[in-house]
């Protein structure tokens, strides 16, 4: 079951994220009261000396998250530039988000200190699936204390039920590469899945935006057949037009 912990987050107007730098006014408030992050891999229940602050705000277009990841040995933080979904040997931070709040699936998003993205779709029946590549933004940079990262999740990317009080499941995690240790908040005891341990994230007056893509297309082919060594025959042309429509249904 989901934990009773209920995280209330602020609605902001026209946030212009600093893309990796937490100097925007939206991030000057208090961090979420998360308490201790405890390891789930390879050991369970160990407390990391590396501390993590998380801030979450939202507007009518997106949910924004800011992570401040402190490390007593910041020079040892590993952040490489690579292809998407190839950050698993780095230090990274991220979240598991269940927008519907029913424990049936979660969007798992990760980012390293260089802003590199990775994402998974997790379901209790099928486990982790790395095939989906959702549209979301991330950025990160190294600091004298470790690294900082931002994530922006457009509301058009996730599916949720609109309403005056939208409750989503959420869990945060962090990997310290050189220690081979991964930790989370809330804690994930041995034998439990992440989705079972989600806390509740509450957002007020949130509306699912219309997800509609209309992509027109046009092709034109021209064909000529050589009738003599020095000449071609009549031209055959074949114009064609079409349109692709993608509509995102609600939950």
PDB file of C-alpha atoms in Angstrom:
ATOM      1  CA  UNK A   1       0.000   0.000   0.000  1.00  0.00           C
ATOM      2  CA  UNK A   2       1.012   3.635  -0.444  1.00  0.00           C
ATOM      3  CA  UNK A   3       2.507   5.361   2.564  1.00  0.00           C
ATOM      4  CA  UNK A   4       0.451   7.821   4.566  1.00  0.00           C
ATOM      5  CA  UNK A   5       3.037  10.560   3.973  1.00  0.00           C
ATOM      6  CA  UNK A   6       1.342  13.360   2.012  1.00  0.00           C
ATOM      7  CA  UNK A   7       3.607  15.889   0.282  1.00  0.00           C
ATOM      8  CA  UNK A   8       1.864  19.189  -0.442  1.00  0.00           C
ATOM      9  CA  UNK A   9       3.622  21.196  -3.159  1.00  0.00           C
ATOM     10  CA  UNK A  10       3.284  24.786  -4.353  1.00  0.00           C
ATOM     11  CA  UNK A  11       1.607  26.022  -7.498  1.00  0.00           C
ATOM     12  CA  UNK A  12       3.746  28.648  -9.228  1.00  0.00           C
ATOM     13  CA  UNK A  13       3.107  31.004 -12.106  1.00  0.00           C
ATOM     14  CA  UNK A  14       5.246  30.998 -15.231  1.00  0.00           C
ATOM     15  CA  UNK A  15       8.295  29.258 -13.820  1.00  0.00           C
ATOM     16  CA  UNK A  16      11.404  29.778 -15.920  1.00  0.00           C
ATOM     17  CA  UNK A  17      13.720  27.021 -14.791  1.00  0.00           C
ATOM     18  CA  UNK A  18      17.437  27.701 -14.522  1.00  0.00           C
ATOM     19  CA  UNK A  19      18.227  24.387 -16.266  1.00  0.00           C
ATOM     20  CA  UNK A  20      20.463  22.838 -13.681  1.00  0.00           C
ATOM     21  CA  UNK A  21      21.091  25.849 -11.450  1.00  0.00           C
ATOM     22  CA  UNK A  22      18.800  26.168  -8.438  1.00  0.00           C
ATOM     23  CA  UNK A  23      18.895  29.957  -8.321  1.00  0.00           C
ATOM     24  CA  UNK A  24      15.334  30.482  -9.584  1.00  0.00           C
ATOM     25  CA  UNK A  25      12.966  32.045  -7.042  1.00  0.00           C
ATOM     26  CA  UNK A  26      10.782  28.928  -7.106  1.00  0.00           C
ATOM     27  CA  UNK A  27      13.585  26.940  -5.465  1.00  0.00           C
ATOM     28  CA  UNK A  28      14.248  29.313  -2.588  1.00  0.00           C
ATOM     29  CA  UNK A  29      11.606  27.773  -0.326  1.00  0.00           C
ATOM     30  CA  UNK A  30      12.089  24.900   2.079  1.00  0.00           C
ATOM     31  CA  UNK A  31      12.965  21.475   0.737  1.00  0.00           C
ATOM     32  CA  UNK A  32      10.442  18.663   1.137  1.00  0.00           C
ATOM     33  CA  UNK A  33      10.555  17.129   4.653  1.00  0.00           C
ATOM     34  CA  UNK A  34      11.747  13.721   3.536  1.00  0.00           C
ATOM     35  CA  UNK A  35      13.895  12.515   6.403  1.00  0.00           C
ATOM     36  CA  UNK A  36      16.549   9.833   5.964  1.00  0.00           C
ATOM     37  CA  UNK A  37      17.205   8.154   2.630  1.00  0.00           C
ATOM     38  CA  UNK A  38      17.964   4.460   3.190  1.00  0.00           C
ATOM     39  CA  UNK A  39      19.690   2.036   0.851  1.00  0.00           C
ATOM     40  CA  UNK A  40      17.887  -0.680  -1.081  1.00  0.00           C
ATOM     41  CA  UNK A  41      20.815  -2.008  -3.150  1.00  0.00           C
ATOM     42  CA  UNK A  42      22.985  -3.947  -2.459  1.00  0.00           C
ATOM     43  CA  UNK A  43      22.141  -3.642   1.257  1.00  0.00           C
ATOM     44  CA  UNK A  44      18.852  -2.611   2.806  1.00  0.00           C
ATOM     45  CA  UNK A  45      18.356   0.015   5.461  1.00  0.00           C
ATOM     46  CA  UNK A  46      21.794   1.672   5.490  1.00  0.00           C
ATOM     47  CA  UNK A  47      21.960   5.458   5.827  1.00  0.00           C
ATOM     48  CA  UNK A  48      24.095   7.304   3.262  1.00  0.00           C
ATOM     49  CA  UNK A  49      26.401  10.110   4.338  1.00  0.00           C
ATOM     50  CA  UNK A  50      25.500  11.771   1.031  1.00  0.00           C
ATOM     51  CA  UNK A  51      22.426  13.965   1.599  1.00  0.00           C
ATOM     52  CA  UNK A  52      19.769  14.965  -0.919  1.00  0.00           C
ATOM     53  CA  UNK A  53      17.330  17.873  -0.932  1.00  0.00           C
ATOM     54  CA  UNK A  54      14.255  17.765  -3.177  1.00  0.00           C
ATOM     55  CA  UNK A  55      11.927  20.601  -4.131  1.00  0.00           C
ATOM     56  CA  UNK A  56       8.779  20.232  -6.223  1.00  0.00           C
ATOM     57  CA  UNK A  57       6.520  22.902  -7.730  1.00  0.00           C
ATOM     58  CA  UNK A  58       4.019  22.893 -10.588  1.00  0.00           C
ATOM     59  CA  UNK A  59       2.068  25.172 -12.888  1.00  0.00           C
ATOM     60  CA  UNK A  60      -0.593  24.651 -15.534  1.00  0.00           C
ATOM     61  CA  UNK A  61       1.930  23.150 -17.961  1.00  0.00           C
ATOM     62  CA  UNK A  62       4.354  20.983 -16.033  1.00  0.00           C
ATOM     63  CA  UNK A  63       5.679  19.540 -12.786  1.00  0.00           C
ATOM     64  CA  UNK A  64       9.160  20.765 -11.871  1.00  0.00           C
ATOM     65  CA  UNK A  65      11.645  19.034  -9.569  1.00  0.00           C
ATOM     66  CA  UNK A  66      14.963  20.270  -8.210  1.00  0.00           C
ATOM     67  CA  UNK A  67      17.575  18.048  -6.571  1.00  0.00           C
ATOM     68  CA  UNK A  68      20.557  19.257  -4.545  1.00  0.00           C
ATOM     69  CA  UNK A  69      22.861  16.276  -4.088  1.00  0.00           C
ATOM     70  CA  UNK A  70      25.610  16.839  -1.543  1.00  0.00           C
ATOM     71  CA  UNK A  71      28.676  14.635  -1.275  1.00  0.00           C
ATOM     72  CA  UNK A  72      31.559  14.873   1.231  1.00  0.00           C
ATOM     73  CA  UNK A  73      33.892  14.017  -1.669  1.00  0.00           C
ATOM     74  CA  UNK A  74      32.386  16.031  -4.553  1.00  0.00           C
ATOM     75  CA  UNK A  75      35.405  15.486  -6.796  1.00  0.00           C
ATOM     76  CA  UNK A  76      34.539  11.774  -6.895  1.00  0.00           C
ATOM     77  CA  UNK A  77      31.037  12.266  -8.308  1.00  0.00           C
ATOM     78  CA  UNK A  78      30.833  10.485 -11.663  1.00  0.00           C
ATOM     79  CA  UNK A  79      28.909  12.272 -14.441  1.00  0.00           C
ATOM     80  CA  UNK A  80      29.514  11.266 -18.040  1.00  0.00           C
ATOM     81  CA  UNK A  81      28.069  12.547 -21.299  1.00  0.00           C
ATOM     82  CA  UNK A  82      26.663   9.625 -23.226  1.00  0.00           C
ATOM     83  CA  UNK A  83      23.583   8.442 -25.091  1.00  0.00           C
ATOM     84  CA  UNK A  84      20.176   8.516 -23.467  1.00  0.00           C
ATOM     85  CA  UNK A  85      19.529   5.632 -21.030  1.00  0.00           C
ATOM     86  CA  UNK A  86      23.276   5.010 -20.592  1.00  0.00           C
ATOM     87  CA  UNK A  87      23.915   6.587 -17.182  1.00  0.00           C
ATOM     88  CA  UNK A  88      23.711   3.519 -14.954  1.00  0.00           C
ATOM     89  CA  UNK A  89      27.430   3.567 -14.086  1.00  0.00           C
ATOM     90  CA  UNK A  90      27.212   7.223 -13.011  1.00  0.00           C
ATOM     91  CA  UNK A  91      25.953   9.019  -9.941  1.00  0.00           C
ATOM     92  CA  UNK A  92      22.288   9.772 -10.601  1.00  0.00           C
ATOM     93  CA  UNK A  93      19.118  10.971  -8.934  1.00  0.00           C
ATOM     94  CA  UNK A  94      15.492  10.560  -9.944  1.00  0.00           C
ATOM     95  CA  UNK A  95      11.926   9.688  -9.149  1.00  0.00           C
ATOM     96  CA  UNK A  96       9.216   7.100  -9.603  1.00  0.00           C
ATOM     97  CA  UNK A  97       5.891   8.788 -10.432  1.00  0.00           C
ATOM     98  CA  UNK A  98       2.471   7.129 -10.493  1.00  0.00           C
ATOM     99  CA  UNK A  99       0.281   9.953 -11.886  1.00  0.00           C
ATOM    100  CA  UNK A 100      -2.964   8.018 -11.515  1.00  0.00           C
ATOM    101  CA  UNK A 101      -2.122   6.880  -7.994  1.00  0.00           C
ATOM    102  CA  UNK A 102      -3.485   3.366  -8.429  1.00  0.00           C
ATOM    103  CA  UNK A 103      -0.252   1.393  -8.039  1.00  0.00           C
ATOM    104  CA  UNK A 104      -0.467  -0.122 -11.524  1.00  0.00           C
ATOM    105  CA  UNK A 105       2.392   1.680 -13.291  1.00  0.00           C
ATOM    106  CA  UNK A 106       5.038   4.317 -12.759  1.00  0.00           C
ATOM    107  CA  UNK A 107       7.113   6.695 -14.858  1.00  0.00           C
ATOM    108  CA  UNK A 108      10.714   6.286 -13.637  1.00  0.00           C
ATOM    109  CA  UNK A 109      12.925   9.241 -14.563  1.00  0.00           C
ATOM    110  CA  UNK A 110      16.659   9.581 -13.868  1.00  0.00           C
ATOM    111  CA  UNK A 111      19.273  12.287 -14.453  1.00  0.00           C
ATOM    112  CA  UNK A 112      23.004  12.496 -13.739  1.00  0.00           C
ATOM    113  CA  UNK A 113      25.092  15.519 -12.827  1.00  0.00           C
ATOM    114  CA  UNK A 114      25.578  16.379 -16.507  1.00  0.00           C
ATOM    115  CA  UNK A 115      21.829  16.377 -17.235  1.00  0.00           C
ATOM    116  CA  UNK A 116      21.825  13.042 -19.102  1.00  0.00           C
ATOM    117  CA  UNK A 117      18.397  11.385 -19.098  1.00  0.00           C
ATOM    118  CA  UNK A 118      17.157   7.846 -18.615  1.00  0.00           C
ATOM    119  CA  UNK A 119      13.583   6.631 -18.216  1.00  0.00           C
ATOM    120  CA  UNK A 120      11.677   3.421 -17.614  1.00  0.00           C
ATOM    121  CA  UNK A 121       8.063   2.318 -17.490  1.00  0.00           C
ATOM    122  CA  UNK A 122       7.485   0.007 -14.520  1.00  0.00           C
ATOM    123  CA  UNK A 123       4.449  -2.198 -13.961  1.00  0.00           C
ATOM    124  CA  UNK A 124       3.941  -4.921 -11.313  1.00  0.00           C
ATOM    125  CA  UNK A 125       3.240  -7.518 -14.004  1.00  0.00           C
ATOM    126  CA  UNK A 126       5.932  -6.756 -16.597  1.00  0.00           C
ATOM    127  CA  UNK A 127       8.629  -5.108 -14.464  1.00  0.00           C
ATOM    128  CA  UNK A 128      10.907  -2.482 -16.014  1.00  0.00           C
ATOM    129  CA  UNK A 129      10.628  -1.482 -19.665  1.00  0.00           C
ATOM    130  CA  UNK A 130      13.261   0.870 -21.120  1.00  0.00           C
ATOM    131  CA  UNK A 131      11.610   1.163 -24.545  1.00  0.00           C
ATOM    132  CA  UNK A 132       9.452   4.261 -23.883  1.00  0.00           C
ATOM    133  CA  UNK A 133      11.287   7.567 -24.329  1.00  0.00           C
ATOM    134  CA  UNK A 134       8.957  10.225 -23.010  1.00  0.00           C
ATOM    135  CA  UNK A 135       9.216  13.923 -23.714  1.00  0.00           C
ATOM    136  CA  UNK A 136      10.643  15.668 -20.633  1.00  0.00           C
ATOM    137  CA  UNK A 137      13.448  18.091 -19.862  1.00  0.00           C
ATOM    138  CA  UNK A 138      16.453  17.717 -17.606  1.00  0.00           C
ATOM    139  CA  UNK A 139      19.624  19.585 -16.770  1.00  0.00           C
ATOM    140  CA  UNK A 140      22.433  19.236 -14.260  1.00  0.00           C
ATOM    141  CA  UNK A 141      25.768  20.634 -13.233  1.00  0.00           C
ATOM    142  CA  UNK A 142      28.566  19.891 -10.784  1.00  0.00           C
ATOM    143  CA  UNK A 143      29.019  22.080  -7.710  1.00  0.00           C
ATOM    144  CA  UNK A 144      31.570  22.424  -4.937  1.00  0.00           C
ATOM    145  CA  UNK A 145      29.249  20.314  -2.761  1.00  0.00           C
ATOM    146  CA  UNK A 146      28.327  17.625  -5.285  1.00  0.00           C
ATOM    147  CA  UNK A 147      25.813  18.292  -8.060  1.00  0.00           C
ATOM    148  CA  UNK A 148      22.405  19.797  -8.764  1.00  0.00           C
ATOM    149  CA  UNK A 149      19.744  18.737 -11.229  1.00  0.00           C
ATOM    150  CA  UNK A 150      16.366  19.880 -12.506  1.00  0.00           C
ATOM    151  CA  UNK A 151      13.584  17.895 -14.140  1.00  0.00           C
ATOM    152  CA  UNK A 152      10.558  19.285 -15.976  1.00  0.00           C
ATOM    153  CA  UNK A 153       7.695  16.876 -16.695  1.00  0.00           C
ATOM    154  CA  UNK A 154       5.123  18.339 -19.121  1.00  0.00           C
ATOM    155  CA  UNK A 155       1.547  17.528 -18.151  1.00  0.00           C
ATOM    156  CA  UNK A 156       1.012  16.374 -21.742  1.00  0.00           C
ATOM    157  CA  UNK A 157       3.530  13.569 -21.131  1.00  0.00           C
ATOM    158  CA  UNK A 158       1.747  11.897 -18.217  1.00  0.00           C
ATOM    159  CA  UNK A 159      -1.823  10.667 -17.796  1.00  0.00           C
ATOM    160  CA  UNK A 160      -3.791  11.632 -14.701  1.00  0.00           C
ATOM    161  CA  UNK A 161      -7.322  12.461 -13.638  1.00  0.00           C
ATOM    162  CA  UNK A 162      -8.084  16.187 -13.515  1.00  0.00           C
ATOM    163  CA  UNK A 163      -9.639  17.597 -10.382  1.00  0.00           C
ATOM    164  CA  UNK A 164      -9.470  20.068  -7.486  1.00  0.00           C
ATOM    165  CA  UNK A 165      -7.164  17.647  -5.633  1.00  0.00           C
ATOM    166  CA  UNK A 166      -4.936  15.383  -7.713  1.00  0.00           C
ATOM    167  CA  UNK A 167      -3.071  12.723  -5.739  1.00  0.00           C
ATOM    168  CA  UNK A 168      -0.094  11.005  -7.342  1.00  0.00           C
ATOM    169  CA  UNK A 169       2.266   8.364  -6.003  1.00  0.00           C
ATOM    170  CA  UNK A 170       5.927   9.367  -5.782  1.00  0.00           C
ATOM    171  CA  UNK A 171       9.272   8.011  -4.618  1.00  0.00           C
ATOM    172  CA  UNK A 172      12.777   9.486  -4.938  1.00  0.00           C
ATOM    173  CA  UNK A 173      16.065   7.672  -5.361  1.00  0.00           C
ATOM    174  CA  UNK A 174      19.777   8.334  -5.651  1.00  0.00           C
ATOM    175  CA  UNK A 175      22.798   6.324  -6.748  1.00  0.00           C
ATOM    176  CA  UNK A 176      26.362   6.830  -5.460  1.00  0.00           C
ATOM    177  CA  UNK A 177      28.465   5.166  -8.115  1.00  0.00           C
ATOM    178  CA  UNK A 178      31.809   4.762  -6.358  1.00  0.00           C
ATOM    179  CA  UNK A 179      30.120   3.067  -3.380  1.00  0.00           C
ATOM    180  CA  UNK A 180      27.876   0.895  -5.527  1.00  0.00           C
ATOM    181  CA  UNK A 181      24.990   1.986  -3.292  1.00  0.00           C
ATOM    182  CA  UNK A 182      21.468   3.080  -4.188  1.00  0.00           C
ATOM    183  CA  UNK A 183      19.112   4.722  -1.696  1.00  0.00           C
ATOM    184  CA  UNK A 184      15.524   5.905  -1.756  1.00  0.00           C
ATOM    185  CA  UNK A 185      12.885   7.870   0.059  1.00  0.00           C
ATOM    186  CA  UNK A 186      10.585   6.380   1.200  1.00  0.00           C
ATOM    187  CA  UNK A 187      12.552   3.311   2.221  1.00  0.00           C
ATOM    188  CA  UNK A 188      12.040   0.171   0.128  1.00  0.00           C
ATOM    189  CA  UNK A 189      12.388  -2.912   2.357  1.00  0.00           C
ATOM    190  CA  UNK A 190      13.661  -6.175   0.895  1.00  0.00           C
ATOM    191  CA  UNK A 191      10.982  -8.000  -1.040  1.00  0.00           C
ATOM    192  CA  UNK A 192       8.912  -4.868  -1.703  1.00  0.00           C
ATOM    193  CA  UNK A 193       8.513  -3.092  -5.044  1.00  0.00           C
ATOM    194  CA  UNK A 194       8.950   0.653  -5.501  1.00  0.00           C
ATOM    195  CA  UNK A 195       5.307   1.109  -6.450  1.00  0.00           C
ATOM    196  CA  UNK A 196       4.196  -0.398  -3.146  1.00  0.00           C
ATOM    197  CA  UNK A 197       6.202   2.230  -1.266  1.00  0.00           C
ATOM    198  CA  UNK A 198       5.066   5.410  -2.984  1.00  0.00           C
ATOM    199  CA  UNK A 199       4.268   8.418  -0.834  1.00  0.00           C
ATOM    200  CA  UNK A 200       1.427  10.716  -1.926  1.00  0.00           C
ATOM    201  CA  UNK A 201       2.042  13.941  -3.844  1.00  0.00           C
ATOM    202  CA  UNK A 202      -0.958  16.303  -3.748  1.00  0.00           C
ATOM    203  CA  UNK A 203      -1.508  18.996  -6.389  1.00  0.00           C
ATOM    204  CA  UNK A 204      -4.454  21.390  -6.360  1.00  0.00           C
ATOM    205  CA  UNK A 205      -6.705  22.343  -9.268  1.00  0.00           C
ATOM    206  CA  UNK A 206      -4.825  20.451 -11.943  1.00  0.00           C
ATOM    207  CA  UNK A 207      -6.316  19.858 -15.380  1.00  0.00           C
ATOM    208  CA  UNK A 208      -5.168  17.299 -17.932  1.00  0.00           C
ATOM    209  CA  UNK A 209      -4.269  19.320 -21.040  1.00  0.00           C
ATOM    210  CA  UNK A 210      -5.404  18.238 -24.461  1.00  0.00           C
ATOM    211  CA  UNK A 211      -2.824  15.972 -26.099  1.00  0.00           C
ATOM    212  CA  UNK A 212      -3.358  16.314 -29.814  1.00  0.00           C
ATOM    213  CA  UNK A 213      -0.795  16.117 -32.608  1.00  0.00           C
ATOM    214  CA  UNK A 214      -1.675  16.698 -36.237  1.00  0.00           C
ATOM    215  CA  UNK A 215       1.185  15.993 -38.653  1.00  0.00           C
ATOM    216  CA  UNK A 216       0.515  16.642 -42.358  1.00  0.00           C
ATOM    217  CA  UNK A 217       2.600  14.927 -45.016  1.00  0.00           C
ATOM    218  CA  UNK A 218       3.045  15.170 -48.771  1.00  0.00           C
ATOM    219  CA  UNK A 219       4.989  13.104 -51.288  1.00  0.00           C
ATOM    220  CA  UNK A 220       5.582  13.493 -54.992  1.00  0.00           C
ATOM    221  CA  UNK A 221       7.185  10.895 -57.220  1.00  0.00           C
ATOM    222  CA  UNK A 222       8.212  11.321 -60.851  1.00  0.00           C
ATOM    223  CA  UNK A 223       9.076   8.481 -63.213  1.00  0.00           C
ATOM    224  CA  UNK A 224      10.518   8.497 -66.714  1.00  0.00           C
ATOM    225  CA  UNK A 225      11.454   5.527 -68.917  1.00  0.00           C
ATOM    226  CA  UNK A 226      14.231   5.778 -71.480  1.00  0.00           C
ATOM    227  CA  UNK A 227      12.731   4.997 -74.912  1.00  0.00           C
ATOM    228  CA  UNK A 228      15.851   5.741 -76.972  1.00  0.00           C
ATOM    229  CA  UNK A 229      19.493   6.172 -75.981  1.00  0.00           C
ATOM    230  CA  UNK A 230      19.135   9.917 -76.365  1.00  0.00           C
ATOM    231  CA  UNK A 231      15.566  10.431 -75.072  1.00  0.00           C
ATOM    232  CA  UNK A 232      13.059   9.588 -72.360  1.00  0.00           C
ATOM    233  CA  UNK A 233       9.375   8.879 -72.806  1.00  0.00           C
ATOM    234  CA  UNK A 234       6.409  10.668 -71.202  1.00  0.00           C
ATOM    235  CA  UNK A 235       6.653  11.547 -67.512  1.00  0.00           C
ATOM    236  CA  UNK A 236       4.502   9.716 -64.971  1.00  0.00           C
ATOM    237  CA  UNK A 237       3.852  11.612 -61.747  1.00  0.00           C
ATOM    238  CA  UNK A 238       2.158  10.463 -58.562  1.00  0.00           C
ATOM    239  CA  UNK A 239       1.420  13.113 -55.912  1.00  0.00           C
ATOM    240  CA  UNK A 240       0.049  11.998 -52.551  1.00  0.00           C
ATOM    241  CA  UNK A 241      -0.947  13.769 -49.348  1.00  0.00           C
ATOM    242  CA  UNK A 242      -1.908  12.554 -45.912  1.00  0.00           C
ATOM    243  CA  UNK A 243      -2.218  13.442 -42.265  1.00  0.00           C
ATOM    244  CA  UNK A 244      -1.353  11.625 -39.062  1.00  0.00           C
ATOM    245  CA  UNK A 245      -3.359  12.370 -35.913  1.00  0.00           C
ATOM    246  CA  UNK A 246      -2.346  11.389 -32.402  1.00  0.00           C
ATOM    247  CA  UNK A 247      -4.794  11.897 -29.552  1.00  0.00           C
ATOM    248  CA  UNK A 248      -3.952  11.129 -25.934  1.00  0.00           C
ATOM    249  CA  UNK A 249      -6.967   9.740 -24.106  1.00  0.00           C
ATOM    250  CA  UNK A 250      -7.394  10.517 -20.415  1.00  0.00           C
ATOM    251  CA  UNK A 251      -6.943   8.011 -17.604  1.00  0.00           C
TER     252      UNK A 251
END
